[in-house]
Every structure is written in C-alpha cells, then in structure tokens.
Short mmCIF file of C-alpha atoms in Angstrom, two decimals:
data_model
loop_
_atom_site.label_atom_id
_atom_site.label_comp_id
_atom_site.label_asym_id
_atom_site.label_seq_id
_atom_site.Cartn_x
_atom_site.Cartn_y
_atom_site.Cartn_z
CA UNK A 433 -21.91 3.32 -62.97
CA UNK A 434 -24.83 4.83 -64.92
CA UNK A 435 -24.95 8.62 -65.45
CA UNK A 436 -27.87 10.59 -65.59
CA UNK A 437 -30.60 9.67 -68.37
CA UNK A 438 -33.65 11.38 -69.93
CA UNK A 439 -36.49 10.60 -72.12
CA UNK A 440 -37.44 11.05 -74.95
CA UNK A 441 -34.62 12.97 -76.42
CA UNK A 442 -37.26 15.64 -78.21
CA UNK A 443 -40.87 15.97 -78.07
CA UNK A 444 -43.07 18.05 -80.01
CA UNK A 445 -46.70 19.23 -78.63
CA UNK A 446 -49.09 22.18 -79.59
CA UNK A 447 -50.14 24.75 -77.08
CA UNK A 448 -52.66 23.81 -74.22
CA UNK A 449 -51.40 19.89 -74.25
CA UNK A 450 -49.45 18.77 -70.90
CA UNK A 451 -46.47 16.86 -71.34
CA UNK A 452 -44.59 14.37 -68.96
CA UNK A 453 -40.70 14.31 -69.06
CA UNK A 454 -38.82 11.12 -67.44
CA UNK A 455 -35.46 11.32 -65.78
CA UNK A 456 -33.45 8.49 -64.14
CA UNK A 457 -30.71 9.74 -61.32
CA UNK A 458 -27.46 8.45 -61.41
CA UNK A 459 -26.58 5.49 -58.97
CA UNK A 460 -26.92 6.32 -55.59
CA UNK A 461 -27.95 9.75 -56.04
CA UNK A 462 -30.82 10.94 -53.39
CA UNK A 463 -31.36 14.26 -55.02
CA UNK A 464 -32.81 15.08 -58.56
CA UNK A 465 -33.62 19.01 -60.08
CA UNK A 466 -35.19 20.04 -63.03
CA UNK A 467 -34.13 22.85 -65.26
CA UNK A 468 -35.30 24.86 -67.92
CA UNK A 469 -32.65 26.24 -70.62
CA UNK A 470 -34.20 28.73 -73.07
CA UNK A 471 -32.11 29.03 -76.59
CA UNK A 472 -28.93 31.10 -75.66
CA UNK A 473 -29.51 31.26 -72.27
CA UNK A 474 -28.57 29.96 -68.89
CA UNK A 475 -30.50 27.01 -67.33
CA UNK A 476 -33.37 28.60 -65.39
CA UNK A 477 -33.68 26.49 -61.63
CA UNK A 478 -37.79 24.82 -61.62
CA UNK A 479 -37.45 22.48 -58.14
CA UNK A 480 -36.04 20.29 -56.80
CA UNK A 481 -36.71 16.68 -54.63
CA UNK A 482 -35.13 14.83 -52.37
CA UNK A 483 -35.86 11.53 -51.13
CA UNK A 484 -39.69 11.82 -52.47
CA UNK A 485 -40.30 15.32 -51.43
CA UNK A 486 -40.05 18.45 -53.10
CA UNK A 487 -37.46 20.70 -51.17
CA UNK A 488 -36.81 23.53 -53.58
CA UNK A 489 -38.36 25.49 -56.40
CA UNK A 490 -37.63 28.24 -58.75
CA UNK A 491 -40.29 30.93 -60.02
CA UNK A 492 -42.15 28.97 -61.87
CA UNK A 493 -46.20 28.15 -62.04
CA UNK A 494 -47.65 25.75 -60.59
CA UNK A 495 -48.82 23.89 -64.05
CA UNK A 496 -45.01 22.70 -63.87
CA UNK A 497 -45.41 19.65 -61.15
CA UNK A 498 -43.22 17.00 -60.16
CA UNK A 499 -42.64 13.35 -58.49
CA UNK A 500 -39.77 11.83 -57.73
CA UNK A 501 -40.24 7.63 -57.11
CA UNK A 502 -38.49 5.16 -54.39
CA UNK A 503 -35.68 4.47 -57.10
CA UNK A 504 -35.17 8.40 -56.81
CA UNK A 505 -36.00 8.58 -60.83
CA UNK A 506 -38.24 11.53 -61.34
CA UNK A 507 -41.12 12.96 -63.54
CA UNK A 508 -41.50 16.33 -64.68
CA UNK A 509 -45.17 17.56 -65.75
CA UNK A 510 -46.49 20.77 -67.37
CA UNK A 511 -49.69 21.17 -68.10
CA UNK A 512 -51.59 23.64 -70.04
CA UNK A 513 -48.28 24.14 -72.79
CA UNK A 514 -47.72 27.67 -73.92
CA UNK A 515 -45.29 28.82 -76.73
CA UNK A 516 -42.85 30.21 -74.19
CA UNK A 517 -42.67 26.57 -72.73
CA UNK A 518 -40.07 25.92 -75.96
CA UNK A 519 -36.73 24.93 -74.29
CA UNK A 520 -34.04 22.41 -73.63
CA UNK A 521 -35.02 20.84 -70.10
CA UNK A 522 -32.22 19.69 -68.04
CA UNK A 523 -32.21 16.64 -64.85
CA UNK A 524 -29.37 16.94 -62.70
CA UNK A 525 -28.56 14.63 -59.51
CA UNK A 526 -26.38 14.62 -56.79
CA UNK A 527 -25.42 12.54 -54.02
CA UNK A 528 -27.33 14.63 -51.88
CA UNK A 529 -28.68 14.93 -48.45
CA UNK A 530 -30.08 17.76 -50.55
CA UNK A 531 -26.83 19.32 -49.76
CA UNK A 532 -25.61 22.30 -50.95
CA UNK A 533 -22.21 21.19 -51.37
CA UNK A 534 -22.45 18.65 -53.80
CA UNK A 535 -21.53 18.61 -57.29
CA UNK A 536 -24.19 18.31 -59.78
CA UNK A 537 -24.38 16.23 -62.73
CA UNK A 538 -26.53 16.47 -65.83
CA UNK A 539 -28.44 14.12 -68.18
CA UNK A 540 -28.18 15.34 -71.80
CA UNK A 541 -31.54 16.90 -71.76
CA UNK A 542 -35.38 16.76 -73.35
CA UNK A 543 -35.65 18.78 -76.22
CA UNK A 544 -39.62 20.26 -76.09
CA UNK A 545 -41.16 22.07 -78.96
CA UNK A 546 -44.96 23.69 -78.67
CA UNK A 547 -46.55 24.59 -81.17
CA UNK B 1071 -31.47 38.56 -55.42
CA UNK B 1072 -28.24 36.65 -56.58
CA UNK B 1073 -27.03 37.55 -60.34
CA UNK B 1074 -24.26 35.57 -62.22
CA UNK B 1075 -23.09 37.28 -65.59
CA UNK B 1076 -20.27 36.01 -67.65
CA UNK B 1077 -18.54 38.31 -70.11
CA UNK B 1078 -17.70 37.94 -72.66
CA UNK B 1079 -20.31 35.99 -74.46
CA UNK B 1080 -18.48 35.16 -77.41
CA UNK B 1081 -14.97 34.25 -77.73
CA UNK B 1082 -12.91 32.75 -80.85
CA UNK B 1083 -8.87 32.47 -80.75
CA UNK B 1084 -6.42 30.37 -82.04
CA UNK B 1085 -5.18 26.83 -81.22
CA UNK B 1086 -2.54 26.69 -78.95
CA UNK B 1087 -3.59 30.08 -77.01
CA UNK B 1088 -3.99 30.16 -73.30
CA UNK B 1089 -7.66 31.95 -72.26
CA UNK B 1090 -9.17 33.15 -69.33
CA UNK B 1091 -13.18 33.00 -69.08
CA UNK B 1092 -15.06 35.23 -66.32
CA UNK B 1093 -17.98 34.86 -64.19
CA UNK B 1094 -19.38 37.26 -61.82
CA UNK B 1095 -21.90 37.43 -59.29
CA UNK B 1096 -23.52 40.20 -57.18
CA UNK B 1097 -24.12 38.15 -54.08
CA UNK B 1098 -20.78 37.02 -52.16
CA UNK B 1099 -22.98 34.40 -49.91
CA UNK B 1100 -22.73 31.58 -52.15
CA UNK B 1101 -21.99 27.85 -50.96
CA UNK B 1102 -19.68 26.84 -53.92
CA UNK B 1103 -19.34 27.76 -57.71
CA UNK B 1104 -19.16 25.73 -60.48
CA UNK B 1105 -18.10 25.74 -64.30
CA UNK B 1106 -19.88 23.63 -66.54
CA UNK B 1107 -19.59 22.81 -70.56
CA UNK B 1108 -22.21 22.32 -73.02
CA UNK B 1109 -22.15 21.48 -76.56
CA UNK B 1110 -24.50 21.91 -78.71
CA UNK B 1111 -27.89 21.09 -77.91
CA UNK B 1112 -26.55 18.79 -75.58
CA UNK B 1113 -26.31 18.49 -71.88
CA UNK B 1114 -24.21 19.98 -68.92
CA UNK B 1115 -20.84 18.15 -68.53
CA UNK B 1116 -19.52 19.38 -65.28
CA UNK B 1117 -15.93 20.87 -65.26
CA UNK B 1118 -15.14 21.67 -61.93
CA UNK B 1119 -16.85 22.98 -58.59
CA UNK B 1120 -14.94 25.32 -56.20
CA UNK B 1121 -16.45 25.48 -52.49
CA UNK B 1122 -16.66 28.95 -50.81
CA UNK B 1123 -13.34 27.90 -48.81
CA UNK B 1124 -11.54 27.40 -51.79
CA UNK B 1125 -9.74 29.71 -53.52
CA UNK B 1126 -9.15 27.00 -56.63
CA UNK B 1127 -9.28 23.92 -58.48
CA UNK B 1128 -7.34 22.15 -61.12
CA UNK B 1129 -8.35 19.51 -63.75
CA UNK B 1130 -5.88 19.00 -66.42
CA UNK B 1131 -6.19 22.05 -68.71
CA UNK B 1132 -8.19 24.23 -66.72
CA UNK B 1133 -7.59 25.98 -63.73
CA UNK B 1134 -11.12 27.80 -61.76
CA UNK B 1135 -10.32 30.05 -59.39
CA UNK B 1136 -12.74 31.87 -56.80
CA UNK B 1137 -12.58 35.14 -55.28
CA UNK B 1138 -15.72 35.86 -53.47
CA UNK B 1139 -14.91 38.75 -51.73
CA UNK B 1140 -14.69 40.69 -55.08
CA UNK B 1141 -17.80 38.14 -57.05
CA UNK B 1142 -15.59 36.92 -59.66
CA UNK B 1143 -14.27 33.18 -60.80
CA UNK B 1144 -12.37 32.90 -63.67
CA UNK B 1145 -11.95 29.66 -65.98
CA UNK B 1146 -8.21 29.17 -67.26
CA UNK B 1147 -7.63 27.06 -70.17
CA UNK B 1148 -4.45 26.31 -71.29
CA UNK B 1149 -2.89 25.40 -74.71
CA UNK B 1150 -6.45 25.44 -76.76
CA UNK B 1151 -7.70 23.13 -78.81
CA UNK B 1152 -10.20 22.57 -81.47
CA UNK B 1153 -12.33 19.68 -79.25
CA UNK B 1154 -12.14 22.60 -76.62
CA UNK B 1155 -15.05 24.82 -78.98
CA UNK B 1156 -17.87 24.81 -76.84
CA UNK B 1157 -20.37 27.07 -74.65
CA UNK B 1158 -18.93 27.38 -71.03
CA UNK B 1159 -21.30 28.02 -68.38
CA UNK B 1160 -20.64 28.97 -64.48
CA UNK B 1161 -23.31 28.62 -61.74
CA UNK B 1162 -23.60 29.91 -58.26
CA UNK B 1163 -25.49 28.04 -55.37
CA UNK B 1164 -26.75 30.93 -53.30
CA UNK B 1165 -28.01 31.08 -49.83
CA UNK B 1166 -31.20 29.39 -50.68
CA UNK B 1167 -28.99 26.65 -52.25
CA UNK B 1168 -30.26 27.54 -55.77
CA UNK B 1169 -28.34 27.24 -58.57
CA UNK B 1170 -28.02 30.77 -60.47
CA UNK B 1171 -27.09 30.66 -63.54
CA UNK B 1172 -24.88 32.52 -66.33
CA UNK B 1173 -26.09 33.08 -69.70
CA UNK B 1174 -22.09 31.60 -70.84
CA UNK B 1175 -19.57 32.09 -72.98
CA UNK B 1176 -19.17 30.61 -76.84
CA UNK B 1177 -15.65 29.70 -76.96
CA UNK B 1178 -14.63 28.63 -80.72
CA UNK B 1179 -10.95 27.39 -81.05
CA UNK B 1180 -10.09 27.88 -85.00
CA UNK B 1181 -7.61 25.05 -85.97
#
C-alpha cells in the first residue's frame, strides 16, 4: 500500500509568481486536504475535497485554489505569491466519505520559499 | 471559535523518564482528537486518534487520553528514548469537521 506522496519536495519562487503543488492520496482514500504549516507553528487547515468537489475550507484567499482528479490525487494552486506564502505545505487523506471520524494521514510535505 | 494550545512548548529530559504532554482546547464539541509527530522539516506521522466516546488509546509507548468535559488530552510516553526527540502535535476536529491545530511541543530526549 502506497502512503501519501508530494511533489516536488521544495520549490523556490519570487513574489507575484503562482505556483502548483501535486499530491497523490493514499490507496483508496476518497478525501484529500491541504495544509499550510508556518515555521514553529501548527498546520493552518486551507480546504478540503472529496470525491472531486471541494467540501471544506479554512480562512484563506481565494488566490489559493484547488482540484482534486478521478484518481482522487489533487493540485494545490496559489497565485499571486507573497512573502508570507513561505511555509511547509502539508496533503493529508483519509478514507473518507469526507467523514469526520477518520484518521488522517500525511505526505511529508512541499517545502515553498518566495522570494 | 475552537482553540487548541499545548503547553509546554519545549520539553528536554532524560532517557528512560516517563512524560506526560498536554493539549487543550476551548471548545468541548469536537468529533475526535488526535496526536501527531513531526520531525524535522518533515511530515505528520500520525500517533493515535481518540473519538469523542473514548476516553483513551494505547499504542505501544504511548498512552492518549481524552477528557472533553474539562478540554484537555494528554500524551503519555513511557520509558524515553533518544529516537523519541521530536515535535508532538495534537489536533481537534471541531463541529465544522476542521482540523484545529496546536502550535506543539519540542520534546528532546538527551541520551
């Protein structure tokens, strides 16, 4: 069984570029979110999709769009890149349903750097 | 508006030492709670995940328990080691089936 993957592993843009971040779910998982983890903090919730649709999102702009495909892999965008965009971002999936009981499991993350 | 907070941030104790790790959170409405590890500038490996009607869980080492009538889970870890250093962070899924986060705890185990 594969776990949850991510690519690239870091990235480095300047400000004002847009930036697309790939995830893959973990097999049979229905339900993929996005986070954002600033340096020493806690992962910050962006949205969330299940089954193609977004059902879920944090407070965050609308520059930060998603997809997710028919394989349930998923696509994180942000356009317009400001400083404050620096951080660790985090794909987790679960089995789903979207439901809230499910445990969640992580890929190991996109490192993104603007400069 | 849910809150987690985990004191304290920073912990560092000898090998061999039993610890306890908290996590609170303002809003007792939460579907299920769960404690998560991270090492450095890695990923989230998930630990273990407590549903509201659960007062516990046990993997190994570590022991979570949930009280949500008070907001507080604690993280037991028992006879420390080194390979246990990491940052240990607990998450609530609230009402709106969010995960809220806690900012962790560094634990360092010194040899």
């Amino acid at each position: 069984e594969t776990g949850v993957t991510q690519s690239p592993t870091h990235l480095i843009k300047t400000r004002g570029q847009q930036v697309t971040l790939r995830c893959s779910s973990q097999s049979g998982h229905n339900t993929v979110s996005w986070y954002q983890q600033a340096l020493g903090q806690g992962p910050q919730f962006i949205f969330q999709y299940y089954r193609e649709e977004e059902n879920g999102r944090g407070n965050f702009p609308p520059r930060f769009s998603g997809l997710q495909f028919p394989n349930y892999s998923s696509e994180l965008n942000v356009n317009a890149l400001e400083l404050d965009d620096s951080a660790l971002y985090l794909c987790a999936s679960n089995p789903g349903g979207g439901s809230s009981y499910n445990e969640q499991f992580f890929g190991p993350g996109t490192r993104l750097t603007v400069l | 508006k849910q809150e987690v907070t985990q004191i304290p941030a920073a912990l560092s104790v000898p090998e061999g030492e039993n610890l306890v790790l908290n996590c609170s959170f303002t809003d007792s409405a939460i579907y299920n709670l769960q404690w998560f590890r991270q090492d450095p500038g890695k990923g989230l490996t998930s630990l273990l995940l407590i549903q509201s009607s659960q007062r516990e869980q046990t993997s190994g080492r570590l022991n979570a328990s949930l009280d949500k009538s008070s907001g507080r889970s604690t993280l037991y870890i028992a006879a420390s080691q080194p390979g246990d250093s990491a940052t240990y962070l607990c998450a609530a899924r609230d009402s709106n089936y969010q995960l809220i986060w806690g900012a962790g705890t560094k634990l360092i185990i010194k040899p």
